[in-house]
Short mmCIF file of C-alpha atoms in Angstrom, two decimals:
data_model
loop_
_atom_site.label_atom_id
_atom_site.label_comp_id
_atom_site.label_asym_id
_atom_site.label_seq_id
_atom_site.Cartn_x
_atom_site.Cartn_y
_atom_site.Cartn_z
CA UNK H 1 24.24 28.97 -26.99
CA UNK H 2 27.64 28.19 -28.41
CA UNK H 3 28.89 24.75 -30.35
CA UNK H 4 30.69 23.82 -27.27
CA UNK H 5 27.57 24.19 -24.90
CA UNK H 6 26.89 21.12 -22.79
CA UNK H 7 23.22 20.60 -21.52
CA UNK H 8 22.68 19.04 -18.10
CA UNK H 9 19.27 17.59 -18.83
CA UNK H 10 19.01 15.10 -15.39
CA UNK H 11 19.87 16.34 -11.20
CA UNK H 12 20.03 13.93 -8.59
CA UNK H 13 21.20 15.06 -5.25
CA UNK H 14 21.01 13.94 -1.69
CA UNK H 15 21.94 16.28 1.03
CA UNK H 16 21.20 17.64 4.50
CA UNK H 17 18.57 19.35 3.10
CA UNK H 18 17.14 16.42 2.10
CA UNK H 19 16.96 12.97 0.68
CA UNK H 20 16.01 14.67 -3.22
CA UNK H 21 16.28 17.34 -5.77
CA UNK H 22 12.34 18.69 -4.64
CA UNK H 23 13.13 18.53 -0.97
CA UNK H 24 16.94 20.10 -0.85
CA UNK H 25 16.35 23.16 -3.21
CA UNK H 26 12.91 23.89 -0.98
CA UNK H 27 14.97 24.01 2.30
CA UNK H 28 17.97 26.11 0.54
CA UNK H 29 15.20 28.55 -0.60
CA UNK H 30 13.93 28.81 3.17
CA UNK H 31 17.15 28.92 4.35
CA UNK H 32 16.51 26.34 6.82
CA UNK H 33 19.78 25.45 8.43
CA UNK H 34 20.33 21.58 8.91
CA UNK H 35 23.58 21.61 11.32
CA UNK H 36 22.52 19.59 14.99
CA UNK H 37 24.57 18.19 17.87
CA UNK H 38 25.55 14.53 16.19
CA UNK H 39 25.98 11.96 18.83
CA UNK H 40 27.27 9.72 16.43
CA UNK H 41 30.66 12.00 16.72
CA UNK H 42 31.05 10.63 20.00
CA UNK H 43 33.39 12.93 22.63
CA UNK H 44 34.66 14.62 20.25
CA UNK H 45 35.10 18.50 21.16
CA UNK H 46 33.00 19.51 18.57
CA UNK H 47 30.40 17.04 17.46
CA UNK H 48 28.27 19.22 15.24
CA UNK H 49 27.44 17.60 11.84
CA UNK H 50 24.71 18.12 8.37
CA UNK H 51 23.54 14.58 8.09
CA UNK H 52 21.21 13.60 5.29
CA UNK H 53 17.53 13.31 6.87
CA UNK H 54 15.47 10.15 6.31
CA UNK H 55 18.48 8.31 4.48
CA UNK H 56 17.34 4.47 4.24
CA UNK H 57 20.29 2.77 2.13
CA UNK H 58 18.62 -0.71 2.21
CA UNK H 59 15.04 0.80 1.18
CA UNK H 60 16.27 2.57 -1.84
CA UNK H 61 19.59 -0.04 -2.64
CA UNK H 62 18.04 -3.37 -1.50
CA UNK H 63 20.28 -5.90 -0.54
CA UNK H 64 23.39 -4.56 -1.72
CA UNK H 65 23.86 -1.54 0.24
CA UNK H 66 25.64 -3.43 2.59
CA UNK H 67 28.63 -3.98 1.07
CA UNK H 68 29.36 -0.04 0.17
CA UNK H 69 30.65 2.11 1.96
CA UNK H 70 28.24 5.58 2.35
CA UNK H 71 29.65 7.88 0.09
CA UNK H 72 29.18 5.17 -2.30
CA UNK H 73 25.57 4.64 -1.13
CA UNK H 74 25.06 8.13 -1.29
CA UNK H 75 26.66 8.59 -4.78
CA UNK H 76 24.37 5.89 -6.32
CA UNK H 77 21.20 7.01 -5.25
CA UNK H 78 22.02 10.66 -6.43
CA UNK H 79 23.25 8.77 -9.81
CA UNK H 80 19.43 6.99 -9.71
CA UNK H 81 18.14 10.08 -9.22
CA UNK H 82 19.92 11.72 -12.12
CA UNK H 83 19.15 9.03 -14.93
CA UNK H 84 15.30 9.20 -14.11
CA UNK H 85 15.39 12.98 -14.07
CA UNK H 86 16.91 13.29 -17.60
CA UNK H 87 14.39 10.07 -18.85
CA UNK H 88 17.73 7.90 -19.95
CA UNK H 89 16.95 4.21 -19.67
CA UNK H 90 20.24 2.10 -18.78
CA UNK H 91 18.86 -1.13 -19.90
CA UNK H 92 18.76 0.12 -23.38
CA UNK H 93 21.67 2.97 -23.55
CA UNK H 94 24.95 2.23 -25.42
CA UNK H 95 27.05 1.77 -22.24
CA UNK H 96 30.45 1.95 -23.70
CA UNK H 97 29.16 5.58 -24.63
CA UNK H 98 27.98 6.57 -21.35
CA UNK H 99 31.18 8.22 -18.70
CA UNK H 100 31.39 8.58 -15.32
CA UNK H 101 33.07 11.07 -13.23
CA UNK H 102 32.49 11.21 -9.55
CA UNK H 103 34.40 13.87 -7.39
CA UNK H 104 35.87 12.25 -3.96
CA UNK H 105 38.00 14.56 -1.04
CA UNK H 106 37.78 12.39 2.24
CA UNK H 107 35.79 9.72 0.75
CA UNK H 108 35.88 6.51 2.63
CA UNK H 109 36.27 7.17 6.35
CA UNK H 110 33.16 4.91 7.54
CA UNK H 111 35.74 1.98 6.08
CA UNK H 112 38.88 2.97 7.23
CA UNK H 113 37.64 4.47 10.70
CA UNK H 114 36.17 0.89 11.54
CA UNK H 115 38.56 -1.34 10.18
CA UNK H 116 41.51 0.45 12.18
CA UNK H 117 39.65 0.21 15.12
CA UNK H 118 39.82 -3.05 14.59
CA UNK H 119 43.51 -3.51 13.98
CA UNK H 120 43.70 -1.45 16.87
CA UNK H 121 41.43 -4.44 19.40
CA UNK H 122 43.61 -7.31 17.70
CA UNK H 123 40.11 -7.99 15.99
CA UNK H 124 41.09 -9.13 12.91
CA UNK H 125 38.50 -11.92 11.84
CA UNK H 126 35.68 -9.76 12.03
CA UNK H 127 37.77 -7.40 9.24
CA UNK H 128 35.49 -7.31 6.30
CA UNK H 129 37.16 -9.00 3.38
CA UNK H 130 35.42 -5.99 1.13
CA UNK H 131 37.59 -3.57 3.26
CA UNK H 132 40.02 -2.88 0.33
CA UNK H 133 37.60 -2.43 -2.65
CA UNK H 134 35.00 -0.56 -0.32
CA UNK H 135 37.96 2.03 0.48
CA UNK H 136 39.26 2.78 -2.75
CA UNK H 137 38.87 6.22 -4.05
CA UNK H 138 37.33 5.25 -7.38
CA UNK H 139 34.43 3.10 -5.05
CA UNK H 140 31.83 5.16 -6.15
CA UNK H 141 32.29 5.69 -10.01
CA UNK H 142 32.62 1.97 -10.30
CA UNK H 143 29.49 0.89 -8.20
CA UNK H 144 27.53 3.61 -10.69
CA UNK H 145 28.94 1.89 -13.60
CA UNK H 146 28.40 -1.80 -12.60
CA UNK H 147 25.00 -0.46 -10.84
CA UNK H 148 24.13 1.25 -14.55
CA UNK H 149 25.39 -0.05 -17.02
CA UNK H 150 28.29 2.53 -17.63
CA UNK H 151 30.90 1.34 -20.05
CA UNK H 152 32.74 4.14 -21.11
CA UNK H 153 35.68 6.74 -19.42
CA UNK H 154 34.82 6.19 -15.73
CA UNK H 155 37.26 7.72 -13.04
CA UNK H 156 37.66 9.14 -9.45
CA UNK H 157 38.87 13.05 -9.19
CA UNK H 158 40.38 14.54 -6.36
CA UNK H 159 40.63 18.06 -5.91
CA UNK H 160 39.92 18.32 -2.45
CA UNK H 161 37.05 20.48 -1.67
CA UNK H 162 36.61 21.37 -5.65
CA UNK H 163 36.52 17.76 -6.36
CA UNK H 164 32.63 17.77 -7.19
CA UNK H 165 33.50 20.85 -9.56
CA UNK H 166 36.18 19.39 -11.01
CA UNK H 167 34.68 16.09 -12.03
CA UNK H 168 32.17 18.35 -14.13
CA UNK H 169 34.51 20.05 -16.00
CA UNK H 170 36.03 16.88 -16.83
CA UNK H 171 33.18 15.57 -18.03
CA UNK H 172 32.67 18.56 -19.98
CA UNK H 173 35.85 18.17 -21.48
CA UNK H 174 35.31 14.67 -22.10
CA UNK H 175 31.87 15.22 -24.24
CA UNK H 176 33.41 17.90 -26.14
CA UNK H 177 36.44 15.49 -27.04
CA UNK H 178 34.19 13.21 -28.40
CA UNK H 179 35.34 10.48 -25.64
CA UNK H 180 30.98 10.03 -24.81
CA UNK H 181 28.17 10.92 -25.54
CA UNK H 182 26.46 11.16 -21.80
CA UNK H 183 28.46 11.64 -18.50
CA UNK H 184 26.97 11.17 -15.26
CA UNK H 185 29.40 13.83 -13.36
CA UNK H 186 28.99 15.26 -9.63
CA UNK H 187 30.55 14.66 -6.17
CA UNK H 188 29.77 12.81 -3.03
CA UNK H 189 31.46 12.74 0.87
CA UNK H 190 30.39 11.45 4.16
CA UNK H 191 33.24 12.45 6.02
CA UNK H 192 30.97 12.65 9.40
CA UNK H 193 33.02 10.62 11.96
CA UNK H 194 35.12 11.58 15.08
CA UNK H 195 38.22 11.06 12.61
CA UNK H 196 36.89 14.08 10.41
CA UNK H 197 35.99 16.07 13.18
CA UNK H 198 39.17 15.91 15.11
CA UNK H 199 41.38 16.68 11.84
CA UNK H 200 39.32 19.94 11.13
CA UNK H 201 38.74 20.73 14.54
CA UNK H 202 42.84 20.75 15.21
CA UNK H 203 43.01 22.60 11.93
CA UNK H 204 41.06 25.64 13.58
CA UNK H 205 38.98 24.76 10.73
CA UNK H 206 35.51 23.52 12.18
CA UNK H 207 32.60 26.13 14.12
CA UNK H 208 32.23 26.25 17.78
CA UNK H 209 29.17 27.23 18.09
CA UNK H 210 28.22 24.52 20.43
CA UNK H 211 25.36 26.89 22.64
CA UNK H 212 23.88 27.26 18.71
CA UNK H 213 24.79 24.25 16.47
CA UNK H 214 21.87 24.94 14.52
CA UNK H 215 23.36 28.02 13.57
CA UNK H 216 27.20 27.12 13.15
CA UNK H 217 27.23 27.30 10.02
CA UNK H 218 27.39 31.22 8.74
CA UNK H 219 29.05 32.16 5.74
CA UNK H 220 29.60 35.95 5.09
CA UNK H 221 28.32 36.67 8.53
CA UNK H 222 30.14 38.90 10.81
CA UNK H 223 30.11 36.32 13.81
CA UNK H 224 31.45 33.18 11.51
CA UNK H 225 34.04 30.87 13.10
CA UNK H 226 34.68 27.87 10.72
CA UNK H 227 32.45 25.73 9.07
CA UNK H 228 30.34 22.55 9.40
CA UNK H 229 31.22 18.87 8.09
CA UNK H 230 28.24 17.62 6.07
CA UNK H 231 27.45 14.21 4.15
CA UNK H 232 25.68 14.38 0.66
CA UNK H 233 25.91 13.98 -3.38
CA UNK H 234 25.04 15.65 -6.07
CA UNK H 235 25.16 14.00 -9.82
CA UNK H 236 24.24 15.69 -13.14
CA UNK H 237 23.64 14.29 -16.24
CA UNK H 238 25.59 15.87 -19.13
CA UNK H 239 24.98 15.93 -23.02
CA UNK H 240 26.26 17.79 -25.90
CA UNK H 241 23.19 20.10 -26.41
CA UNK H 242 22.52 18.70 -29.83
CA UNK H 243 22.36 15.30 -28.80
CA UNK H 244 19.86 15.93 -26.02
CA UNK H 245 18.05 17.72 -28.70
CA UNK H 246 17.94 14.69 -31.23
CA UNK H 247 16.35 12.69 -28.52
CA UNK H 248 13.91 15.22 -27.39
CA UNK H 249 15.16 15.98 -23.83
CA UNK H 250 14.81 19.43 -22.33
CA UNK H 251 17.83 21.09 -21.52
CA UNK H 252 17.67 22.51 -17.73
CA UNK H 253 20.54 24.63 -18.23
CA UNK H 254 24.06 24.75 -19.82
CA UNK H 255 27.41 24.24 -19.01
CA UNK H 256 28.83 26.98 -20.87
CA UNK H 257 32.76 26.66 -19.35
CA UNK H 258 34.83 25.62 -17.02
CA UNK H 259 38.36 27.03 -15.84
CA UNK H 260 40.41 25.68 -13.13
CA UNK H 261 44.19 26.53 -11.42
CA UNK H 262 46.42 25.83 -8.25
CA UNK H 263 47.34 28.49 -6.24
CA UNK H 264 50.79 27.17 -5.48
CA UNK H 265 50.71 28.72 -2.31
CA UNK H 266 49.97 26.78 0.80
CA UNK H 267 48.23 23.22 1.21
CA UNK H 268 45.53 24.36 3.34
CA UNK H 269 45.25 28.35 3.00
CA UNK H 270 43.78 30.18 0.08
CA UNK H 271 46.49 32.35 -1.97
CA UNK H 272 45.69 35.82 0.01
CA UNK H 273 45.44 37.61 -3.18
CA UNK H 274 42.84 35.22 -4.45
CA UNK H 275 45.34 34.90 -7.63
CA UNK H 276 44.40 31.54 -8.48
CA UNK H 277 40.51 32.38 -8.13
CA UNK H 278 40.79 35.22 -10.79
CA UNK H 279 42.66 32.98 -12.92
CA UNK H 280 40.10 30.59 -12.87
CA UNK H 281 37.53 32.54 -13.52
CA UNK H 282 38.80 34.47 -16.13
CA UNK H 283 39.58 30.42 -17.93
CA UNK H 284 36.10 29.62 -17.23
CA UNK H 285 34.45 32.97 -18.39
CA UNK H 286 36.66 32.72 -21.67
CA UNK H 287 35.57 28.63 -22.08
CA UNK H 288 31.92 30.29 -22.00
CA UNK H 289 32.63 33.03 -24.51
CA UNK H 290 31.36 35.86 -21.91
CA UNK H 291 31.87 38.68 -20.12
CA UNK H 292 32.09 39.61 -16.25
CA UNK H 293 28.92 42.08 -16.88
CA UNK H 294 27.21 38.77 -18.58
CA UNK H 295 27.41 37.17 -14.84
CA UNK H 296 24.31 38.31 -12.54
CA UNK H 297 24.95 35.62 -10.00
CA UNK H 298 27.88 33.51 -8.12
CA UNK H 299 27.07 30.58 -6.57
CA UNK H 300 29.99 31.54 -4.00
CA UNK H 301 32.32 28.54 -2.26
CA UNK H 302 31.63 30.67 1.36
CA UNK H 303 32.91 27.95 3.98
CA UNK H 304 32.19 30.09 6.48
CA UNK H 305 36.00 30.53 7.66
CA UNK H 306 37.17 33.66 8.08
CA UNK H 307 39.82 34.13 5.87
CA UNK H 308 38.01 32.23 2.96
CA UNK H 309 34.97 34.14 2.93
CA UNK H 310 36.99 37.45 3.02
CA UNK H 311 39.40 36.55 0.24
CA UNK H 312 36.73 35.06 -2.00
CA UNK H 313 34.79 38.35 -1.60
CA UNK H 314 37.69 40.71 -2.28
CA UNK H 315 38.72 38.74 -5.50
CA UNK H 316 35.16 38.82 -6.73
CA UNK H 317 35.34 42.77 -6.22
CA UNK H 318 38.26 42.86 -8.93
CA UNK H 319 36.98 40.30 -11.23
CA UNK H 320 34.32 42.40 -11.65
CA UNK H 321 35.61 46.16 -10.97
CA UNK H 322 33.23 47.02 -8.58
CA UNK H 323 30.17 45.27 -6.98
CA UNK H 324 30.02 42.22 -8.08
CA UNK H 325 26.67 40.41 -8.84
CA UNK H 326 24.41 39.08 -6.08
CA UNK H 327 25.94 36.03 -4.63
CA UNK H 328 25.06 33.08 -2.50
CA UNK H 329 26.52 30.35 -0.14
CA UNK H 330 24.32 27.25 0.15
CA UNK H 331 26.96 26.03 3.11
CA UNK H 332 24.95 28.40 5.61
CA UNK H 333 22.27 25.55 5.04
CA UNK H 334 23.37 22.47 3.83
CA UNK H 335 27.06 22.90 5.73
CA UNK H 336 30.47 21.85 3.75
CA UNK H 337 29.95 18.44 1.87
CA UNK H 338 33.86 18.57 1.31
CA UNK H 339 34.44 16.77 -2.28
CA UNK H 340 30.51 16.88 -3.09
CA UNK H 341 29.64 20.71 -2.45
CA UNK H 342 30.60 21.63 -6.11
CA UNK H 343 28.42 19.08 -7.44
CA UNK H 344 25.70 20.12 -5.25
CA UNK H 345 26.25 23.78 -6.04
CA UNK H 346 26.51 23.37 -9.41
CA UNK H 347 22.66 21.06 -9.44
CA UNK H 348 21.65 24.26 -6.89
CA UNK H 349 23.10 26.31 -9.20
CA UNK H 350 21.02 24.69 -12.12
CA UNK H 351 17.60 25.49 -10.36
CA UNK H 352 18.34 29.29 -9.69
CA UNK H 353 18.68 29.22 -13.39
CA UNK H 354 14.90 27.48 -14.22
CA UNK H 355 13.26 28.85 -10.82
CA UNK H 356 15.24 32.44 -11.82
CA UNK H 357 15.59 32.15 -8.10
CA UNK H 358 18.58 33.00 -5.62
CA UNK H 359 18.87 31.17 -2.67
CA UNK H 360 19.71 32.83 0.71
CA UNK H 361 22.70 32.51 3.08
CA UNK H 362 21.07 30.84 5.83
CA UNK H 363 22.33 32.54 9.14
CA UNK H 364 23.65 35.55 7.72
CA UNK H 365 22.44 38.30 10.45
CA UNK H 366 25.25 40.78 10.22
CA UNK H 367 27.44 40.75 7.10
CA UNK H 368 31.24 41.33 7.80
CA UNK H 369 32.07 44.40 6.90
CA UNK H 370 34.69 43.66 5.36
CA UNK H 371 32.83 41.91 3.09
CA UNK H 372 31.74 44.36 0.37
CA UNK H 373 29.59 41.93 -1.82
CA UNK H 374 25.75 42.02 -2.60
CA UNK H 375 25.24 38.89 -0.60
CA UNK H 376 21.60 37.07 -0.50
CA UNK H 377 20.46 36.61 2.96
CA UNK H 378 17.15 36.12 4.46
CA UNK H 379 14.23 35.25 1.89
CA UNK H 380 15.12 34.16 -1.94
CA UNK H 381 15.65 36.47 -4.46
CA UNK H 382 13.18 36.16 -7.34
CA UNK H 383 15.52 37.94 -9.92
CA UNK H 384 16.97 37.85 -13.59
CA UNK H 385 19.06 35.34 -13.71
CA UNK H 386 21.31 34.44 -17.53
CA UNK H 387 24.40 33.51 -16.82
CA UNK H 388 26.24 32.60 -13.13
CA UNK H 389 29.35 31.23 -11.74
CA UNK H 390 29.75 28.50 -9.42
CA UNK H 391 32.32 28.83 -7.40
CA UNK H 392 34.61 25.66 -5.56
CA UNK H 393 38.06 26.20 -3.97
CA UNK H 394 39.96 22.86 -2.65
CA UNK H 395 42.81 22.45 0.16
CA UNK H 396 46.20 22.21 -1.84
CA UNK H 397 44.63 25.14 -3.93
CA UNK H 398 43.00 23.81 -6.10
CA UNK H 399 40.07 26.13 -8.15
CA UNK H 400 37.34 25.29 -10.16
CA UNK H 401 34.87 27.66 -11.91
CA UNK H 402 31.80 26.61 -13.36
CA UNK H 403 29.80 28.95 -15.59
CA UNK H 404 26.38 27.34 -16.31
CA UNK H 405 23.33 29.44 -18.49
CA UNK H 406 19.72 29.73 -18.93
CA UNK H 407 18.43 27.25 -21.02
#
């Protein structure tokens, strides 16, 4: 453990997997796939979703559900979630102390899908007059801070698909500044509606695999076509490792660095030498004062898109001059949360750390062979596990590399 070392010492997370920490990181171990047919998606030509099971904003919210929008609701109970985990009591905290950093791509398409349907029928009395603040970007770091008690630096990041990453290496950046002393830092999307669908789906982006939803979503496997939308959250609480020390909380693992870059290349295509990837990691591998043969696990981005999967692979071969480390995609089960799956990667990637436990890639049957990477698949790995990278990669291309440690 270094100076700089951050502890994450709460998880909250809410995913496809399931409604909790317990619940998600048991399916991820089965590798129990959560992709169905979603006839919520209406028409759509391909209505194949990851929607969070037994998701009752009201029960767990009360009253005030109502007025957020569900990314929102989904943030806040992950937030909940979080604070309880790391035994932090928000009635008596020092809130001007306390940060929040919440990781949005798509964000609010429940609001803006309805309301322009709306405009659309001449409807508009029945316009909700909470329209505005519901669809704001920021919606969901400033319902956690009202909601909590959160005083201090509170903002929205958007890095597209490395949003979720990105808002914890802010956070990180902002305990080591001095600017808090506990950040509540993760990601959250619910970008499951026919507008979502349709804009990936004329992308090319979004699986097929209509005669197998269950099974859409494939990362690393031969037979991959695209990948799966998916709604969820993941939050982390984050301390300076002495402070959680002072007040007596374990430490589930640390946040050793962080290293992010743009490709500069294309706004929805990875740089095909992986360029801005390496550079990345190599920032966040420095930030942690280690080595590539200090890594023995990447918590891989693995969309499940073709190209993706097979640059991501061939840069990690050249990180780390040969075969890299054994490496997982959680996407193959939980599908592609957008703006939250580095937030729920990184709290995955947490677990494999205490459990010394690798996930699987759910549905991988027949890796690609052009896909030269040690890749989990079938039953967890119950391994050595010290050090690992967690991996998110953003339309625009945008990159951000966690490395998180063994507490």
């Amino acid at each position: 453990m270094t100076a700089h070392d951050i502890a994450v010492t709460g998880l909250g997370l809410v995913t496809p997997g399931g409604p909790d920490v317990a619940t998600t990181w048991e399916a991820v171990c089965e590798g129990r796939a959560s992709a169905a047919l979603d006839p919520d998606l209406g028409d759509v030509p391909v209505p194949i979703s990851c929607r969070v099971p037994d998701f009752e904003p009201r029960a767990l919210l009360g009253r005030e559900a109502w007025r957020m929008d569900r990314f929102v609701q989904l943030a806040l109970v992950a937030a909940h979630q979080a604070v309880a985990d790391a035994g932090l009591e928000p009635a008596s905290w020092d809130g001007a102390r306390v940060a929040v950093v919440v990781g949005v791509g798509a964000e609010n398409r429940e609001t803006v899908f309805t309301a322009s349907r709306k405009i659309l029928e001449h409807d508009y009395a029945t316009i909700s007059p909470l329209t505005i603040p519901r669809a704001t970007t920021n919606a969901a770091a400033a319902e956690i801070g009202i909601t909590l008690g959160a005083h201090g630096p509170s903002m929205a990041v958007t890095t597209a698909c490395a949003s979720g990453a990105t808002a914890i290496g802010v956070a990180k950046d902002l305990l080591a500044a001095g600017r808090c002393d506990i950040a509540l830092a993760g990601g959250a999307e619910a970008p499951c509606h026919p507008l979502g669908s349709l804009g990936f789906s004329r992308m090319g982006a979004l699986s097929t695999r209509l005669h197998d939803p269950s099974a859409a979503s494939r990362p690393f496997d031969a037979d991959r076509d695209g990948f799966v939308l998916a709604e969820g959250a993941g939050i982390l609480v984050l301390e300076r490792a002495a402070d959680a020390r002072a007040r007596r909380a374990p430490a589930q693992a640390y946040l050793a660095g962080y290293g992010a870059s743009t490709d500069g290349h294309h706004y929805a295509a990875p740089h095909p030498t992986g360029l801005g990837i390496e550079r990345a990691v190599t920032a966040a591998l420095s930030d942690a004062g280690l080595h590539p043969t200090d890594i023995h696990h990447v918590n891989a981005h693995g969309t499940g898109t073709p190209m993706n999967d097979r640059i991501e692979a061939a840069t990690l071969r050249r990180i780390f001059r040969g075969r890299p480390p054994a490496v997982t995609s959680a996407k193959g089960a939980l599908g592609h949360t957008l703006g939250a799956a580095g937030a729920i990667e990184a709290a995955l990637a947490v677990l494999t750390l205490r459990h010394q436990t690798i996930p699987p890639t759910a549905n991988l049957h027949r890796l690609d062979p052009a896909i030269d990477l040690d890749v989990v698949a079938k039953e967890a790995r119950h391994t050595r596990v010290d050090a690992l990278l967690s991996n998110s990669y953003g339309f625009g291309g945008h990159n951000a590399i966690l490395v998180l440690k063994r507490a």
